[in-house]
């Protein structure tokens, strides 16, 4: 499973991590789908599974090189480094695009997911009754999650830790968006917007020599929140990966059928033509602790095909599909 990589292969893997990190931040899009399509999903699960008692024993005994090799350190550093770096680069660009060109961004992702369904399903083999039932289960769960009602924001540190465990599922389970799960838990803005922005501002202030930010109780609170969320995410990555590694080894075809179903069901979340419905109580909008309106759900609708905007959106859907097909063509040509 562990591969020796050239410099160009390491660079490409880092770029794949960038894309996965950006996808993880967008509600409805799964970073796990990116890893599946880009061909490093199984190595990622394998590497996270290697973070176990033996790995900690090697580390605390000072055998750092052995630890690095045992956990497939080069792969983890490139993928996770790319994902983390993405939060402060590509993710900021995505935030801008979602604010100014929301329809086209959703259309592009919608097309990519359609292409991903083809990409993953084309070599799946015969669809017997067992695989078909697994597919239906995956689609049902994916669609069911799409229509759940979000909870209110909760900054209790224990709950934030749980959010980290659950939210990281988008990286390990293709088709299941960790960001969308955080919206349902009510903590998307708190954990992936406000806390990340505060962390970025604190880092920039420290680099400029301003250490007063560390005495700001509000900033310290957000730093605690993102630290606990990161700890929960790390714990979730390792624990969920162990479970996934176990079931993939024993029921590979069934798990893949469920994953294809998850991805298909996630189309309901990423449907480009929708309006946000904000939660209201007694005619007034409900607000979170930061004064932001709380998202209750989305109202999806059929677009007006007489509108030029609709056809631009369709163009981006086709572009998303062609991007995945291009990746598939490149992979086949390389083989």
Coordinates of C-alpha atoms in Angstrom, one line a residue:
X1 CA 0.0 0.0 0.0
X2 CA 2.9 2.4 0.8
X3 CA 4.3 3.9 -2.4
X4 CA 7.6 5.5 -3.3
X5 CA 6.8 8.8 -5.0
X6 CA 8.7 11.1 -7.3
X7 CA 8.7 14.9 -6.7
X8 CA 6.0 15.4 -9.3
X9 CA 3.8 12.7 -7.8
X10 CA 4.2 14.3 -4.3
X11 CA 3.3 17.7 -5.8
X12 CA 0.2 16.2 -7.4
X13 CA -0.8 14.5 -4.2
X14 CA -0.5 17.8 -2.3
X15 CA -2.8 19.4 -5.0
X16 CA -5.3 16.6 -4.5
X17 CA -5.2 17.4 -0.8
X18 CA -6.0 21.1 -1.7
X19 CA -9.0 20.0 -3.7
X20 CA -10.2 17.6 -0.9
X21 CA -9.9 20.4 1.7
X22 CA -11.8 22.8 -0.4
X23 CA -14.6 20.2 -1.0
X24 CA -14.8 19.4 2.7
X25 CA -15.7 23.1 3.4
X26 CA -18.5 23.3 0.9
X27 CA -21.9 22.1 2.3
X28 CA -23.2 19.2 0.3
X29 CA -19.8 18.3 -1.3
X30 CA -17.8 15.4 0.2
X31 CA -14.0 15.4 0.4
X32 CA -14.3 11.6 0.5
X33 CA -15.8 11.7 -3.0
X34 CA -12.7 13.6 -4.2
X35 CA -10.4 11.1 -2.6
X36 CA -12.4 8.2 -4.2
X37 CA -12.4 9.8 -7.7
X38 CA -8.7 10.9 -7.5
X39 CA -7.7 7.3 -6.5
X40 CA -6.2 7.7 -3.1
X41 CA -9.2 6.8 -0.9
X42 CA -8.0 3.3 0.1
X43 CA -4.5 4.4 0.8
X44 CA -6.0 7.2 3.0
X45 CA -8.1 4.8 5.0
X46 CA -5.1 2.4 5.3
X47 CA -2.8 5.2 6.5
X48 CA -5.3 6.5 9.1
X49 CA -5.7 2.9 10.4
X50 CA -2.0 2.7 11.0
X51 CA -2.3 5.4 13.7
X52 CA -2.8 2.9 16.5
X53 CA -1.2 1.7 19.8
X54 CA 2.0 0.4 17.9
X55 CA 2.4 3.8 16.2
X56 CA 2.2 5.7 19.6
X57 CA 4.6 3.2 21.1
X58 CA 7.1 3.9 18.3
X59 CA 6.7 7.7 18.7
X60 CA 7.0 7.8 22.5
X61 CA 10.1 5.5 22.4
X62 CA 11.8 8.1 20.1
X63 CA 11.8 5.9 17.0
X64 CA 10.5 8.7 14.8
X65 CA 11.7 7.4 11.5
X66 CA 10.1 4.0 12.2
X67 CA 6.9 5.9 13.2
X68 CA 7.0 8.0 10.0
X69 CA 7.3 4.9 7.8
X70 CA 4.8 2.9 9.8
X71 CA 2.0 5.5 9.5
X72 CA 2.8 6.2 5.8
X73 CA 3.9 9.7 7.0
X74 CA 4.8 11.2 3.6
X75 CA 1.3 10.5 2.3
X76 CA -0.5 11.8 5.4
X77 CA 1.7 15.0 5.5
X78 CA 1.0 15.8 1.8
X79 CA -2.8 15.1 1.9
X80 CA -3.5 16.6 5.3
X81 CA -1.1 19.5 4.6
X82 CA -2.9 20.2 1.4
X83 CA -6.3 20.1 3.1
X84 CA -5.2 22.4 5.9
X85 CA -3.5 24.8 3.6
X86 CA -6.7 24.8 1.4
X87 CA -8.7 26.3 4.4
X88 CA -6.7 29.5 4.2
X89 CA -6.3 29.7 0.4
X90 CA -8.7 27.9 -1.9
X91 CA -11.5 27.9 0.7
X92 CA -11.4 31.7 0.9
X93 CA -11.8 31.9 -2.9
X94 CA -14.7 29.4 -2.6
X95 CA -16.3 31.6 0.0
X96 CA -16.1 34.6 -2.3
X97 CA -17.5 32.6 -5.3
X98 CA -20.3 31.2 -3.2
X99 CA -21.3 34.7 -2.2
X100 CA -21.1 36.2 -5.7
X101 CA -21.7 33.3 -8.0
X102 CA -23.6 30.8 -5.9
X103 CA -25.7 29.2 -8.6
X104 CA -22.7 28.5 -10.9
X105 CA -20.6 27.1 -8.0
X106 CA -23.4 24.7 -7.0
X107 CA -23.9 23.8 -10.7
X108 CA -20.2 22.9 -11.1
X109 CA -20.2 20.7 -8.0
X110 CA -23.5 19.1 -9.1
X111 CA -21.9 18.2 -12.5
X112 CA -18.8 16.8 -10.7
X113 CA -20.9 14.6 -8.5
X114 CA -22.8 13.2 -11.5
X115 CA -19.5 12.5 -13.2
X116 CA -18.2 10.9 -10.0
X117 CA -21.2 8.5 -9.9
X118 CA -20.3 7.4 -13.5
X119 CA -16.6 7.2 -12.6
X120 CA -17.1 5.0 -9.5
X121 CA -19.9 2.8 -11.0
X122 CA -18.5 2.1 -14.4
X123 CA -16.2 -0.7 -13.3
X124 CA -18.4 -2.0 -10.5
X125 CA -19.4 -5.2 -12.2
X126 CA -22.7 -7.1 -12.1
X127 CA -25.5 -5.6 -9.9
X128 CA -27.0 -8.5 -8.0
X129 CA -29.8 -8.3 -5.5
X130 CA -27.5 -7.7 -2.5
X131 CA -25.6 -4.8 -4.2
X132 CA -28.9 -3.3 -5.5
X133 CA -30.3 -3.3 -2.0
X134 CA -27.1 -1.7 -0.6
X135 CA -27.4 1.0 -3.3
X136 CA -31.0 1.8 -2.4
X137 CA -30.0 2.0 1.3
X138 CA -27.2 4.4 0.5
X139 CA -29.5 6.6 -1.7
X140 CA -32.2 6.6 1.0
X141 CA -29.8 7.7 3.7
X142 CA -28.3 10.3 1.5
X143 CA -31.7 11.8 0.6
X144 CA -32.9 11.5 4.2
X145 CA -30.0 13.5 5.4
X146 CA -30.7 16.2 2.7
X147 CA -34.1 17.0 4.2
X148 CA -33.3 17.1 7.9
X149 CA -33.9 20.3 9.8
X150 CA -30.7 22.0 11.3
X151 CA -30.3 22.5 15.0
X152 CA -29.3 25.7 16.8
X153 CA -25.7 26.8 17.3
X154 CA -24.0 25.2 20.4
X155 CA -20.5 26.2 21.5
X156 CA -20.3 23.7 24.4
X157 CA -16.8 22.2 24.1
X158 CA -18.0 18.6 24.5
X159 CA -20.5 19.1 21.7
X160 CA -17.8 20.8 19.6
X161 CA -15.7 17.7 20.1
X162 CA -18.6 15.5 18.9
X163 CA -19.0 17.8 15.9
X164 CA -15.4 17.2 15.0
X165 CA -16.0 13.4 15.1
X166 CA -19.2 13.6 13.0
X167 CA -18.1 16.4 10.7
X168 CA -14.9 14.6 9.6
X169 CA -17.1 11.9 8.1
X170 CA -17.1 13.9 4.9
X171 CA -13.4 13.1 4.5
X172 CA -13.8 9.3 5.2
X173 CA -17.3 8.6 3.7
X174 CA -17.7 9.5 0.0
X175 CA -21.1 11.2 -0.6
X176 CA -21.6 12.3 3.0
X177 CA -20.8 16.0 3.4
X178 CA -19.2 16.8 6.7
X179 CA -19.9 20.5 6.2
X180 CA -23.6 19.8 5.6
X181 CA -23.7 17.6 8.7
X182 CA -22.3 20.6 10.6
X183 CA -25.1 22.7 9.3
X184 CA -27.6 20.2 10.6
X185 CA -25.8 20.2 14.0
X186 CA -26.1 24.0 13.9
X187 CA -22.3 24.7 14.1
X188 CA -21.1 25.2 10.5
X189 CA -20.7 29.0 10.9
X190 CA -19.1 28.7 14.3
X191 CA -16.6 26.0 13.4
X192 CA -15.7 26.5 9.7
X193 CA -16.2 30.2 9.3
X194 CA -15.9 32.2 12.5
X195 CA -13.3 30.1 14.3
X196 CA -11.1 29.6 11.1
X197 CA -11.2 33.4 10.5
X198 CA -10.2 34.1 14.1
X199 CA -7.4 31.6 13.9
X200 CA -6.1 33.2 10.7
X201 CA -6.3 36.7 12.3
X202 CA -4.4 35.5 15.4
X203 CA -1.7 33.9 13.4
X204 CA -1.2 37.0 11.3
X205 CA -1.1 39.2 14.5
X206 CA 1.5 36.9 16.1
X207 CA 3.6 37.1 12.9
X208 CA 3.5 40.9 13.1
X209 CA 4.6 40.7 16.8
X210 CA 1.3 41.6 18.3
X211 CA 0.9 39.2 21.3
X212 CA -2.0 41.2 22.8
X213 CA -4.5 39.0 20.8
X214 CA -3.7 36.1 23.2
X215 CA -5.2 38.1 26.1
X216 CA -8.5 38.8 24.2
X217 CA -11.1 36.5 25.9
X218 CA -13.2 36.3 22.7
X219 CA -10.3 35.2 20.5
X220 CA -9.1 32.8 23.2
X221 CA -12.5 31.3 23.3
X222 CA -12.5 30.7 19.5
X223 CA -9.0 29.3 19.7
X224 CA -10.2 26.8 22.3
X225 CA -13.2 25.9 20.1
X226 CA -11.1 25.2 17.0
X227 CA -8.5 23.3 19.1
X228 CA -11.3 21.0 20.5
X229 CA -12.9 20.7 17.1
X230 CA -9.5 19.7 15.6
X231 CA -9.0 17.1 18.4
X232 CA -12.4 15.7 17.7
X233 CA -11.7 15.5 14.0
X234 CA -8.4 13.7 14.5
X235 CA -10.1 11.2 16.9
X236 CA -12.9 10.8 14.3
X237 CA -10.5 10.3 11.4
X238 CA -8.7 7.5 13.2
X239 CA -11.7 5.7 14.7
X240 CA -13.9 5.9 11.7
X241 CA -11.0 4.8 9.4
X242 CA -10.5 1.7 11.6
X243 CA -14.2 0.8 11.2
X244 CA -14.2 1.5 7.4
X245 CA -11.0 -0.5 7.0
X246 CA -12.6 -3.4 8.7
X247 CA -15.8 -3.4 6.7
X248 CA -14.0 -2.7 3.4
X249 CA -11.9 -5.7 3.9
X250 CA -14.9 -8.0 4.5
X251 CA -17.7 -6.5 2.5
X252 CA -15.9 -4.5 -0.2
X253 CA -18.6 -4.7 -2.9
X254 CA -21.5 -4.0 -0.5
X255 CA -19.7 -1.0 1.0
X256 CA -18.9 0.4 -2.5
X257 CA -22.6 0.0 -3.5
X258 CA -23.6 2.0 -0.4
X259 CA -21.0 4.7 -1.2
X260 CA -22.4 5.0 -4.7
X261 CA -25.8 5.4 -3.1
X262 CA -24.5 8.1 -0.7
X263 CA -23.1 10.1 -3.6
X264 CA -26.3 9.7 -5.6
X265 CA -28.4 10.8 -2.6
X266 CA -26.1 13.8 -2.0
X267 CA -27.4 15.3 -5.3
X268 CA -30.4 16.5 -3.3
X269 CA -28.2 18.7 -1.2
X270 CA -26.2 20.1 -4.1
X271 CA -29.1 20.8 -6.4
X272 CA -28.2 24.2 -7.8
X273 CA -31.6 25.8 -7.9
X274 CA -32.7 26.4 -4.4
X275 CA -33.5 29.2 -1.9
X276 CA -32.5 29.3 1.7
X277 CA -35.3 29.0 4.3
X278 CA -34.3 30.7 7.6
X279 CA -35.7 29.5 10.9
X280 CA -38.4 31.8 12.3
X281 CA -40.2 32.0 15.7
X282 CA -43.3 34.1 16.0
X283 CA -42.6 35.9 12.7
X284 CA -39.0 36.9 13.6
X285 CA -35.8 35.3 12.3
X286 CA -34.0 33.1 14.8
X287 CA -30.3 34.1 15.3
X288 CA -27.3 32.3 16.5
X289 CA -24.9 33.6 19.1
X290 CA -23.1 35.8 16.4
X291 CA -26.4 37.3 15.2
X292 CA -26.5 35.3 12.0
X293 CA -29.8 33.9 10.7
X294 CA -30.1 30.2 11.3
X295 CA -30.6 28.0 8.2
X296 CA -33.7 25.8 8.6
X297 CA -33.6 24.1 5.2
X298 CA -33.6 24.7 1.4
X299 CA -36.5 25.1 -0.9
X300 CA -35.6 23.4 -4.2
X301 CA -37.3 24.4 -7.5
X302 CA -37.2 23.6 -11.2
X303 CA -35.4 26.4 -13.1
X304 CA -36.8 28.6 -15.8
X305 CA -35.2 27.3 -19.1
X306 CA -36.1 30.5 -20.9
X307 CA -33.5 32.3 -18.6
X308 CA -29.9 32.8 -19.9
X309 CA -28.7 32.3 -16.3
X310 CA -30.2 28.8 -16.3
X311 CA -28.2 27.9 -19.4
X312 CA -25.0 29.2 -17.9
X313 CA -25.7 27.0 -14.9
X314 CA -26.2 24.0 -17.3
X315 CA -22.9 24.9 -18.9
X316 CA -21.2 24.6 -15.6
X317 CA -22.9 21.3 -14.8
X318 CA -21.5 19.9 -18.1
X319 CA -18.1 21.4 -17.3
X320 CA -18.1 19.6 -13.9
X321 CA -19.1 16.3 -15.6
X322 CA -16.3 16.7 -18.3
X323 CA -13.7 17.4 -15.6
X324 CA -14.3 14.0 -14.0
X325 CA -14.4 12.3 -17.4
X326 CA -11.1 13.9 -18.2
X327 CA -9.6 12.6 -15.0
X328 CA -11.0 9.1 -15.9
X329 CA -9.5 9.4 -19.5
X330 CA -6.1 10.6 -18.1
X331 CA -6.0 7.7 -15.7
X332 CA -6.9 5.1 -18.4
X333 CA -4.3 6.6 -20.8
X334 CA -1.6 6.5 -18.1
X335 CA -2.3 2.8 -17.4

